[in-house]
Amino acid sequence: MKFLEEIKRRRTFGIVSHPDAGKTTLTEKLLLFGGAIHVAGAVKSNKIKKSATSDFMEIERQRGISVATSVMGFEYDGYKVNILDTPGHQDFQEDTFRTLTAVDSVIIVIDSAKGVEPQTEKLMNVCRMRKTPVIVFINKLDRPALDPFSLLDEIEEQLKINVRPLSWPINSGQNFKGVYNIFNHNLKLFDPDIQRIKNGILLEDIEDPDLLNHIGEDADTLREELELVDAVYPQFDRDEYLKGDLAPVFYGSALYNFGVEEMLNVFLKIAPSPQPSVTIERTVYPDEEAFSGFVFKIHANIDPNHRSRIAFVKICSGRFERNKFYNHVRLGKNIRISSPTAFMAEQKEIIEEAYPGDIIGVPDNGSFIIGDTITDGENIHFKGLPSFSPELFRYIENGDPMKYKQLNKGIDQLMDEGVAQLFVSQFNGRKIIGTVGQLQFEVIQFRLEHEYGAKCRFEPLQLYKACWIESDNIEVLTEFKKRKYQKMAKDKRDRDVFMPDTAFMLQIAREEFKDIKFHFTSEF
Ligand code: G4P
């Protein structure tokens, strides 16, 4: 197959949701369609359940599973589908944000009884920032659900995106009768006893008298509601969707595999193939001949005796070839990747080549950090992998004087993996770890001990945020750093970060130094 055709047939996307909305269940059903798995239940959730927050063995087990299910590739109907999984637990949301930099589109799963939840909003904010096209799947219609119109209003208001339903539910819960596919004009009936794919009954015309035989008195309501849908929502416009301004909405039940195939078929038709990527120097187009890619995720091996890791590389342009020499831009050195793996469902297999949109796994002994660029030779740096200000901060201290070296190495490597963020106070030289949630501290402590043989202690630290500072006026910046030296730190890349104790302290700094911009992300 020609290079351009390979690119065009790729669909690389992420499935995101608030925990428990049904992301894992939906992923599993998509894999069933792709023949990537054969029985339901084969994909274990990589989410760490709330009850397991202190269960380290569980975390370890989950980490092992999530290597296999981090990326799931399969062939379906002529398309090469790459699904990127994201951690469900909100303490690992930065990992999720990074994964979203490697996708071309997103499916958001919403629980029809709960509507938009806090994590859904946060994830949508990231999609909006990056203008990522999103499709919404409203799940669990087999249970009593909120009114479909109210759900659409809620999505528009809270997720701040226009919507266009492309399917429509007939009731929910006990009375759930099925879903009318607005895109293809067919009706699919729901049968809770059949958890398999059932051929939909094709009804080209909603006025067909046969409708009555299928759904009885609900036929009139369905017709009215569909009329209302057409009156209220503009026709689906793919360009609007591709620009990230319009979200097509589907209804279904992932558990019963209902409405999933419809969504998948429409999704494959309308979703974008690999998109251009932005580097500091220029925009990179997928159809360029020269190979380029970047590392968006690093996964530690679960075997503590072998500290090898897997770097996940998203291919942005050109054809990747095994054993060819490529330029590791940050190190300024040529590297040869001899055992790249593809992630086809549960198996990892060595591959000879890969195309834009694909993710390859590269075994790594510490030469990669998140954000690294690999190219055919050109010195470019991919953008879009910002660090976000952590929410929680602690000093990290050595718990065993004999293991100082191990501790430092461990901290360095865990930070390269993106487990948390490290700052060094310019005032007292102490190391500060910043996280999104408490669980990350526990993971760090556990992994330092088990993988590096080092002990650490965390000491409380009350900080409001990490603010990356920027100004055109160098003198003002120097003055600021001098005046606020007690609250200045360096991040892992030696950038200046202001760490105020409170929101009020930040406000004062803003008023005092109007020429300085304070950012809650490291990329602006
Ligand atoms: P997540 O990855 O978004 O966190 O959600 P997950 O798929 O694990 O689903 C969360 C719970 O919701 C699971 O039940 C799952 O079976 C259920 N679920 C998912 N989709 C549907 C649906 O369409 N209808 C109904 N009725 N339930 C659905 P659980 O009891 O928490 O877990 P499990 O023991 O079934 O795995």
Coordinates of C-alpha atoms and ligand atoms in Angstrom, one line a residue:
M1 CA 0.0 0.0 0.0
K2 CA 1.2 3.5 -0.8
F3 CA 2.6 5.7 1.9
L4 CA -0.3 8.3 1.6
E5 CA -2.9 5.6 1.7
E6 CA -1.4 4.2 4.9
I7 CA -1.6 7.6 6.5
K8 CA -5.2 8.2 5.3
R9 CA -6.5 5.0 6.7
R10 CA -5.2 5.6 10.3
R11 CA -7.4 6.7 13.1
T12 CA -5.5 7.4 16.3
F13 CA -7.8 8.5 19.2
G14 CA -8.3 8.4 22.9
I15 CA -11.3 7.4 24.9
V16 CA -11.8 9.5 28.1
S17 CA -14.4 9.8 30.8
H18 CA -15.1 10.5 34.4
P19 CA -14.3 7.3 36.3
D20 CA -17.0 4.7 36.0
A21 CA -18.8 6.2 33.1
G22 CA -17.9 3.2 31.0
K23 CA -14.6 4.0 29.2
T24 CA -13.1 0.5 29.8
T25 CA -16.3 -1.2 28.8
L26 CA -16.6 0.8 25.6
T27 CA -12.9 0.2 24.7
E28 CA -13.4 -3.5 25.2
K29 CA -16.4 -3.5 22.8
L30 CA -14.5 -1.7 20.2
L31 CA -11.7 -4.3 20.5
L32 CA -14.3 -7.0 20.0
F33 CA -15.4 -5.5 16.8
G34 CA -11.8 -5.2 15.6
G35 CA -11.3 -8.9 16.4
A36 CA -8.4 -7.8 18.6
I37 CA -10.0 -9.7 21.5
H38 CA -12.5 -12.5 21.3
V39 CA -14.2 -12.6 24.6
A40 CA -15.7 -9.9 26.8
G41 CA -13.7 -9.3 29.9
A42 CA -10.3 -9.8 28.2
V43 CA -9.4 -6.2 28.8
K44 CA -8.8 -5.5 32.4
S45 CA -9.4 -2.0 33.5
N46 CA -6.2 -0.1 34.1
K47 CA -8.0 2.1 36.5
I48 CA -7.0 2.0 40.1
K49 CA -10.2 1.8 42.0
K50 CA -10.8 4.3 44.7
S51 CA -10.8 1.6 47.3
A52 CA -7.3 0.6 46.3
T53 CA -5.6 3.9 46.9
S54 CA -3.1 2.3 49.3
D55 CA -2.9 -1.1 47.8
F56 CA 0.5 -1.0 46.3
M57 CA 0.4 -4.5 44.9
E58 CA -2.7 -3.5 43.1
I59 CA -0.9 -0.5 41.7
E60 CA 1.9 -2.7 40.5
R61 CA -0.4 -5.2 39.0
Q62 CA -2.3 -2.4 37.2
R63 CA 0.9 -0.9 35.9
G64 CA 1.7 -4.3 34.4
I65 CA -1.6 -4.5 32.7
S66 CA -1.6 -1.0 31.5
V67 CA 1.6 -1.5 29.5
A68 CA -0.4 -4.0 27.4
T69 CA -3.5 -1.9 27.2
S70 CA -1.9 1.6 26.9
V71 CA -2.2 1.4 23.2
M72 CA -4.4 -0.9 21.3
G73 CA -4.1 -1.2 17.6
F74 CA -6.3 -3.3 15.2
E75 CA -7.5 -3.5 11.7
Y76 CA -11.2 -2.9 11.0
D77 CA -12.9 -2.4 7.7
G78 CA -9.8 -1.2 5.9
Y79 CA -8.8 1.2 8.7
K80 CA -5.9 0.9 11.1
V81 CA -7.3 1.9 14.4
N82 CA -5.1 3.0 17.3
I83 CA -6.8 3.5 20.6
L84 CA -4.8 5.2 23.3
D85 CA -5.9 4.4 26.8
T86 CA -5.7 6.9 29.6
P87 CA -5.6 6.3 33.3
G88 CA -9.0 6.7 34.9
H89 CA -7.8 7.7 38.3
Q90 CA -7.7 11.5 38.6
D91 CA -4.4 11.5 40.5
F92 CA -2.8 10.4 37.2
Q93 CA -4.5 13.1 35.1
E94 CA -1.3 14.5 33.9
D95 CA -0.5 11.2 32.2
T96 CA -3.9 11.5 30.6
F97 CA -3.2 15.1 29.4
R98 CA 0.1 13.9 27.8
T99 CA -1.6 11.0 26.1
L100 CA -4.1 13.5 24.6
T101 CA -1.1 15.2 22.8
A102 CA -0.6 12.0 20.8
V103 CA -4.2 11.6 19.5
D104 CA -6.0 13.1 16.5
S105 CA -9.4 12.8 18.0
V106 CA -11.2 11.8 21.2
I107 CA -14.3 9.9 22.2
I108 CA -15.8 11.2 25.5
V109 CA -18.0 8.8 27.4
I110 CA -20.8 10.2 29.6
D111 CA -23.0 8.3 32.0
S112 CA -26.5 9.1 31.0
A113 CA -27.8 9.1 34.6
K114 CA -25.1 11.4 35.8
G115 CA -24.5 13.8 32.9
V116 CA -21.3 15.9 32.7
E117 CA -19.0 15.2 35.7
P118 CA -16.0 17.2 37.0
Q119 CA -13.4 15.0 35.3
T120 CA -15.3 15.2 32.0
E121 CA -15.0 19.0 32.1
K122 CA -11.3 19.0 32.8
L123 CA -10.6 16.6 30.0
M124 CA -12.7 18.6 27.6
N125 CA -10.8 21.7 28.6
V126 CA -7.6 20.0 27.3
C127 CA -9.3 19.0 24.1
R128 CA -10.6 22.5 23.6
M129 CA -7.1 23.9 24.2
R130 CA -5.7 21.7 21.5
K131 CA -8.8 21.9 19.2
T132 CA -9.1 18.2 19.2
P133 CA -12.3 16.9 17.5
V134 CA -14.5 15.1 20.0
I135 CA -17.4 12.6 19.7
V136 CA -19.7 12.1 22.7
F137 CA -21.0 8.6 23.6
I138 CA -23.8 8.8 26.1
N139 CA -23.7 5.5 27.9
K140 CA -25.8 3.2 30.1
L141 CA -29.2 3.8 28.4
D142 CA -30.2 0.4 29.7
R143 CA -30.5 2.2 33.1
P144 CA -32.9 5.1 33.9
A145 CA -31.3 8.1 32.2
L146 CA -31.7 11.9 32.2
D147 CA -33.8 13.3 29.4
P148 CA -31.8 13.2 26.2
F149 CA -32.5 16.9 25.4
S150 CA -31.4 18.0 28.9
L151 CA -28.2 15.9 28.5
L152 CA -27.4 17.8 25.3
D153 CA -28.0 21.1 27.0
E154 CA -25.7 20.2 29.8
I155 CA -23.0 19.1 27.4
E156 CA -23.3 22.4 25.5
E157 CA -23.2 24.5 28.6
Q158 CA -20.6 22.7 30.7
L159 CA -18.3 21.4 28.0
K160 CA -18.7 24.6 26.0
I161 CA -19.1 22.9 22.6
N162 CA -22.0 22.8 20.1
V163 CA -23.6 19.4 19.8
R164 CA -25.3 17.5 17.0
P165 CA -27.0 14.2 17.9
L166 CA -26.4 11.5 15.3
S167 CA -28.4 8.9 17.0
W168 CA -31.5 9.2 19.3
P169 CA -32.6 6.9 22.1
I170 CA -36.1 5.6 22.5
N171 CA -36.6 5.8 26.3
S172 CA -34.2 4.4 28.8
G173 CA -34.0 1.9 31.7
Q174 CA -36.7 -0.7 31.7
N175 CA -38.4 1.0 28.8
F176 CA -35.4 1.3 26.6
K177 CA -36.4 0.2 23.2
G178 CA -33.5 1.1 21.0
V179 CA -31.7 3.8 19.1
Y180 CA -32.5 5.5 15.9
N181 CA -29.4 6.1 13.8
I182 CA -29.9 9.6 12.4
F183 CA -26.8 9.4 10.3
N184 CA -27.8 6.2 8.5
H185 CA -31.5 6.4 9.1
N186 CA -32.0 3.0 10.6
L187 CA -33.5 1.8 13.8
K188 CA -31.9 -0.7 16.1
L189 CA -34.0 -2.5 18.6
F190 CA -32.7 -3.3 22.1
D191 CA -33.0 -6.7 23.6
P192 CA -31.4 -7.1 27.0
D193 CA -31.2 -10.8 26.7
I194 CA -28.9 -10.6 23.7
Q195 CA -25.5 -9.2 24.5
R196 CA -24.3 -9.7 21.0
I197 CA -24.5 -7.6 18.0
K198 CA -27.9 -7.8 16.5
N199 CA -28.7 -6.6 13.0
G200 CA -30.6 -3.4 13.1
I201 CA -34.0 -3.2 11.5
L202 CA -33.6 -0.8 8.6
L203 CA -36.2 1.9 8.5
E204 CA -35.3 4.4 5.8
D205 CA -38.3 6.5 6.4
I206 CA -39.4 7.5 9.9
E207 CA -43.0 7.8 8.6
D208 CA -43.0 4.1 7.8
P209 CA -46.1 2.6 9.4
D210 CA -44.0 -0.4 10.4
L211 CA -42.4 1.7 13.1
L212 CA -45.6 1.2 15.1
N213 CA -45.1 -2.6 15.0
H214 CA -41.6 -2.2 16.4
I215 CA -41.9 0.4 19.1
G216 CA -45.7 0.8 19.6
E217 CA -46.9 4.1 21.0
D218 CA -43.4 5.4 21.3
A219 CA -43.4 5.9 17.5
D220 CA -45.1 9.2 17.7
T221 CA -42.9 10.5 20.4
L222 CA -39.8 9.4 18.4
R223 CA -41.1 11.3 15.3
E224 CA -41.8 14.4 17.3
E225 CA -38.4 14.3 19.0
L226 CA -36.6 13.8 15.8
E227 CA -38.4 16.7 14.3
L228 CA -37.4 18.8 17.2
V229 CA -33.8 17.6 16.9
D230 CA -33.7 18.7 13.3
A231 CA -35.3 22.1 14.2
V232 CA -33.0 22.8 17.1
Y233 CA -29.7 21.5 15.9
P234 CA -28.1 22.4 12.6
Q235 CA -27.2 19.7 10.2
F236 CA -24.0 17.8 11.0
D237 CA -21.1 19.6 9.4
R238 CA -17.9 17.6 9.3
D239 CA -15.7 20.6 9.0
E240 CA -17.1 22.0 12.2
Y241 CA -16.4 18.7 13.9
L242 CA -12.8 18.6 12.5
K243 CA -12.2 22.1 13.8
G244 CA -13.2 21.0 17.3
D245 CA -16.3 23.3 17.3
L246 CA -19.0 20.6 17.1
A247 CA -19.4 17.3 18.8
P248 CA -21.6 14.6 17.3
V249 CA -23.5 12.7 20.0
F250 CA -24.4 9.0 20.1
Y251 CA -26.5 7.1 22.6
G252 CA -26.1 3.5 23.6
S253 CA -25.1 1.0 26.2
A254 CA -21.5 -0.2 26.1
L255 CA -22.3 -3.0 28.5
Y256 CA -24.8 -4.5 26.1
N257 CA -22.8 -3.6 23.1
F258 CA -25.6 -1.5 21.9
G259 CA -25.2 1.6 19.7
V260 CA -21.4 1.0 19.8
E261 CA -21.1 -0.4 16.2
E262 CA -23.1 2.5 14.8
M263 CA -20.8 5.0 16.5
L264 CA -17.7 3.1 15.4
N265 CA -18.8 3.1 11.8
V266 CA -19.6 6.8 11.7
F267 CA -16.5 7.6 13.7
L268 CA -14.2 5.9 11.2
K269 CA -15.8 7.8 8.4
I270 CA -15.7 11.2 9.9
A271 CA -12.7 11.2 12.3
P272 CA -9.5 12.8 11.1
S273 CA -6.5 10.8 9.8
P274 CA -3.1 11.9 11.3
Q275 CA -2.9 15.6 11.6
P276 CA 0.1 18.0 11.4
S277 CA 2.1 18.5 14.5
V278 CA 3.7 21.7 15.8
T279 CA 7.3 22.0 16.7
I280 CA 9.1 25.1 18.0
E281 CA 10.7 25.5 14.6
R282 CA 7.9 24.7 12.2
T283 CA 4.8 22.6 11.5
V284 CA 5.5 19.0 10.6
Y285 CA 3.1 17.3 8.1
P286 CA 2.4 13.6 8.3
D287 CA 3.0 13.1 4.5
E288 CA 6.6 14.5 4.7
E289 CA 9.1 11.8 3.6
A290 CA 11.5 12.4 6.5
F291 CA 10.6 10.5 9.7
S292 CA 9.9 12.3 12.9
G293 CA 8.2 11.4 16.2
F294 CA 8.2 12.2 19.9
V295 CA 8.0 10.5 23.2
F296 CA 4.8 11.1 25.1
K297 CA 4.9 8.4 27.7
I298 CA 7.5 6.3 29.4
H299 CA 6.5 3.2 31.2
A300 CA 8.6 1.4 33.8
N301 CA 8.9 -2.3 33.6
I302 CA 7.2 -4.0 36.4
D303 CA 10.0 -6.3 37.0
P304 CA 12.1 -4.5 39.7
N305 CA 15.2 -6.5 38.8
H306 CA 15.3 -5.1 35.3
R307 CA 15.0 -1.4 35.4
S308 CA 14.2 -1.2 31.7
R309 CA 11.5 1.0 30.5
I310 CA 9.4 1.4 27.4
A311 CA 9.2 4.8 25.7
F312 CA 6.1 5.3 23.7
V313 CA 6.8 7.2 20.5
K314 CA 4.1 8.8 18.4
I315 CA 5.1 8.9 14.7
C316 CA 4.4 12.3 13.3
S317 CA 5.8 12.1 9.7
G318 CA 7.5 9.7 7.3
R319 CA 8.0 6.0 7.5
F320 CA 9.7 4.6 10.5
E321 CA 12.1 1.7 9.8
R322 CA 13.6 -0.7 12.2
N323 CA 17.4 -0.6 12.6
K324 CA 17.8 2.7 10.7
F325 CA 19.8 5.4 12.4
Y326 CA 17.8 8.3 13.7
N327 CA 18.7 11.5 15.4
H328 CA 17.9 11.8 19.2
V329 CA 17.6 15.6 19.1
R330 CA 18.1 16.3 22.8
L331 CA 21.2 14.2 23.1
G332 CA 22.5 15.2 19.7
K333 CA 23.3 11.6 19.0
N334 CA 22.4 8.9 16.5
I335 CA 20.4 6.0 17.8
R336 CA 19.3 2.7 16.2
I337 CA 16.1 1.2 17.3
S338 CA 16.5 -2.6 16.9
S339 CA 13.4 -3.9 18.7
P340 CA 10.5 -1.5 18.2
T341 CA 7.2 -3.0 19.2
A342 CA 3.7 -2.4 17.9
F343 CA 0.8 -2.7 20.3
M344 CA -1.7 -5.0 18.6
A345 CA -4.2 -5.7 21.3
E346 CA -2.7 -7.7 24.0
Q347 CA 0.4 -8.7 22.2
K348 CA 3.5 -6.7 21.7
E349 CA 5.3 -7.7 18.5
I350 CA 8.5 -6.4 16.9
I351 CA 7.7 -4.5 13.8
E352 CA 9.8 -3.6 10.7
E353 CA 8.0 -0.3 9.9
A354 CA 5.3 2.1 11.1
Y355 CA 3.5 5.1 9.8
P356 CA 2.3 8.5 11.0
G357 CA -0.5 8.0 13.6
D358 CA 1.1 4.8 14.9
I359 CA 2.6 4.4 18.3
I360 CA 5.7 2.3 18.7
G361 CA 7.2 1.0 21.9
V362 CA 11.0 1.5 22.2
P363 CA 12.9 -0.4 24.9
D364 CA 14.8 2.2 26.9
N365 CA 17.5 2.2 29.6
G366 CA 17.2 5.8 30.6
S367 CA 18.0 7.7 27.4
F368 CA 14.5 9.1 26.9
I369 CA 12.5 11.6 28.8
I370 CA 9.0 12.7 28.0
G371 CA 9.0 15.2 25.2
D372 CA 12.1 13.9 23.4
T373 CA 12.1 14.2 19.6
I374 CA 13.5 11.6 17.2
T375 CA 14.0 12.5 13.5
D376 CA 15.7 11.6 10.3
G377 CA 18.3 14.3 11.1
E378 CA 16.6 17.6 11.4
N379 CA 16.8 19.4 14.8
I380 CA 13.2 20.1 15.7
H381 CA 11.4 20.0 19.0
F382 CA 7.8 19.0 19.3
K383 CA 5.6 21.3 21.3
G384 CA 2.5 20.5 23.2
L385 CA 3.7 18.6 26.2
P386 CA 3.4 21.2 28.9
S387 CA 3.7 20.6 32.6
F388 CA 0.7 21.8 34.5
S389 CA 1.0 23.3 37.9
P390 CA 0.7 20.6 40.6
E391 CA -1.9 20.9 43.3
L392 CA 0.0 19.3 46.2
F393 CA 3.6 19.9 47.2
R394 CA 6.0 18.2 49.6
Y395 CA 9.7 18.4 50.4
I396 CA 11.3 15.1 49.7
E397 CA 14.1 14.0 52.1
N398 CA 16.5 11.1 52.1
G399 CA 15.4 8.4 54.6
D400 CA 18.7 6.4 54.5
P401 CA 22.0 8.2 54.4
M402 CA 23.7 5.2 52.8
K403 CA 21.4 5.3 49.8
Y404 CA 21.8 8.9 48.7
K405 CA 22.9 8.1 45.2
Q406 CA 20.1 5.6 44.7
L407 CA 17.6 8.1 45.9
N408 CA 18.8 10.8 43.5
K409 CA 18.8 8.4 40.5
G410 CA 15.4 7.1 41.4
I411 CA 13.9 10.6 41.7
D412 CA 15.5 11.6 38.4
Q413 CA 14.1 8.6 36.6
L414 CA 10.7 8.8 38.0
M415 CA 10.4 12.4 37.1
D416 CA 11.6 11.6 33.5
E417 CA 8.7 9.2 33.4
G418 CA 6.4 11.9 34.4
V419 CA 5.3 10.3 37.7
A420 CA 5.3 13.8 39.3
Q421 CA 7.2 17.1 39.0
L422 CA 10.5 18.1 40.7
F423 CA 11.4 21.6 41.7
V424 CA 14.5 22.7 43.5
S425 CA 14.1 25.7 45.8
Q426 CA 16.6 28.4 45.0
F427 CA 16.4 29.6 48.6
N428 CA 17.3 26.5 50.5
G429 CA 18.3 24.0 47.8
R430 CA 15.7 21.5 49.0
K431 CA 13.9 19.3 46.5
I432 CA 10.1 19.7 46.2
I433 CA 7.8 17.2 44.6
G434 CA 4.6 18.4 43.1
T435 CA 1.7 16.1 42.4
V436 CA -2.0 16.2 41.4
G437 CA -3.1 13.8 44.1
Q438 CA -2.0 12.0 47.2
L439 CA -1.6 8.7 45.5
Q440 CA 1.3 9.9 43.5
F441 CA 3.4 10.5 46.7
E442 CA 2.6 6.9 47.7
V443 CA 3.6 5.6 44.4
I444 CA 6.9 7.5 44.5
Q445 CA 7.8 6.2 47.9
F446 CA 6.9 2.7 47.0
R447 CA 8.8 2.7 43.8
L448 CA 11.9 4.3 45.2
E449 CA 12.1 1.6 47.7
H450 CA 11.3 -1.4 45.5
E451 CA 13.0 -0.4 42.3
Y452 CA 15.9 1.7 43.6
G453 CA 16.4 0.5 47.1
A454 CA 16.1 4.0 48.4
K455 CA 14.1 5.4 51.3
C456 CA 12.4 8.8 51.3
R457 CA 10.5 10.9 53.6
F458 CA 8.0 13.6 52.7
E459 CA 7.7 16.8 54.7
P460 CA 4.6 19.0 54.5
L461 CA 4.8 22.2 52.5
Q462 CA 2.0 24.6 51.9
L463 CA 2.2 26.1 48.5
Y464 CA -0.5 27.5 46.3
K465 CA 0.8 26.8 42.7
A466 CA 3.8 26.6 40.6
C467 CA 3.9 29.6 38.2
W468 CA 6.2 29.7 35.2
I469 CA 7.2 33.3 34.7
E470 CA 7.7 35.2 31.5
S471 CA 8.6 38.8 30.6
D472 CA 10.1 40.6 27.6
N473 CA 11.8 42.8 30.2
I474 CA 14.9 41.0 31.5
E475 CA 15.6 43.7 34.1
V476 CA 12.2 43.3 35.6
L477 CA 12.6 39.5 35.7
T478 CA 15.9 39.8 37.5
E479 CA 14.4 42.2 39.9
F480 CA 11.5 39.9 40.5
K481 CA 13.7 36.9 41.2
K482 CA 15.8 39.0 43.6
R483 CA 12.8 40.3 45.5
K484 CA 11.0 36.9 45.7
Y485 CA 14.1 34.8 46.1
Q486 CA 12.5 32.9 49.0
K487 CA 9.8 31.6 46.7
M488 CA 11.8 30.9 43.6
A489 CA 12.6 27.4 42.3
K490 CA 13.9 25.8 39.2
D491 CA 11.9 23.0 37.4
K492 CA 13.5 19.9 35.9
R493 CA 14.5 21.9 32.7
D494 CA 16.0 24.7 34.7
R495 CA 13.2 27.1 34.0
D496 CA 12.3 29.7 36.7
V497 CA 9.2 29.0 38.7
F498 CA 7.6 31.2 41.3
M499 CA 5.9 29.2 44.1
P500 CA 3.7 31.5 46.2
D501 CA 2.2 30.2 49.5
T502 CA -1.3 31.5 48.8
A503 CA -3.5 32.9 46.0
F504 CA -3.2 36.3 47.7
M505 CA 0.6 36.2 47.5
L506 CA 0.3 35.6 43.8
Q507 CA -2.2 38.4 43.4
I508 CA 0.2 40.8 45.2
A509 CA 3.1 39.7 42.9
R510 CA 0.9 40.3 39.9
E511 CA 0.0 43.8 41.0
E512 CA 3.6 44.7 41.9
F513 CA 5.1 43.3 38.6
K514 CA 2.7 44.1 35.8
D515 CA 5.3 43.3 33.2
I516 CA 5.5 39.7 34.2
K517 CA 3.2 37.0 33.1
F518 CA 2.4 34.2 35.5
H519 CA 1.5 30.8 33.8
F520 CA 0.1 27.7 35.4
T521 CA 1.6 25.6 32.6
S522 CA 5.2 25.4 31.4
E523 CA 4.3 26.0 27.8
F524 CA 2.7 29.3 26.8
Ligands
G4P1 P1 -14.5 3.4 33.5 O1 -13.5 2.7 32.7 O2 -15.0 4.6 32.8 O3 -14.1 3.7 34.9 O4 -15.8 2.5 33.6 P2 -16.0 1.0 33.4 O5 -16.1 0.6 31.9 O6 -15.1 0.2 34.3 O7 -17.5 0.9 33.9 C1 -17.9 1.2 35.2 C2 -19.1 0.4 35.7 O8 -20.2 0.7 34.8 C3 -18.8 -1.1 35.5 O9 -19.5 -1.8 36.5 C4 -19.5 -1.5 34.2 O10 -19.9 -2.8 34.1 C5 -20.6 -0.5 34.2 N1 -21.1 -0.2 32.8 C6 -20.4 0.3 31.8 N2 -21.2 0.5 30.7 C7 -22.4 0.2 31.1 C8 -23.7 0.2 30.5 O11 -23.8 0.6 29.3 N3 -24.8 -0.1 31.2 C9 -24.7 -0.5 32.5 N4 -25.8 -0.8 33.1 N5 -23.5 -0.5 33.2 C10 -22.4 -0.2 32.5 P3 -18.9 -2.2 37.9 O12 -19.9 -3.0 38.6 O13 -18.3 -1.1 38.6 O14 -17.7 -3.1 37.5 P4 -17.6 -4.6 36.9 O15 -17.5 -5.4 38.1 O16 -18.9 -4.8 36.2 O17 -16.4 -4.6 36.1

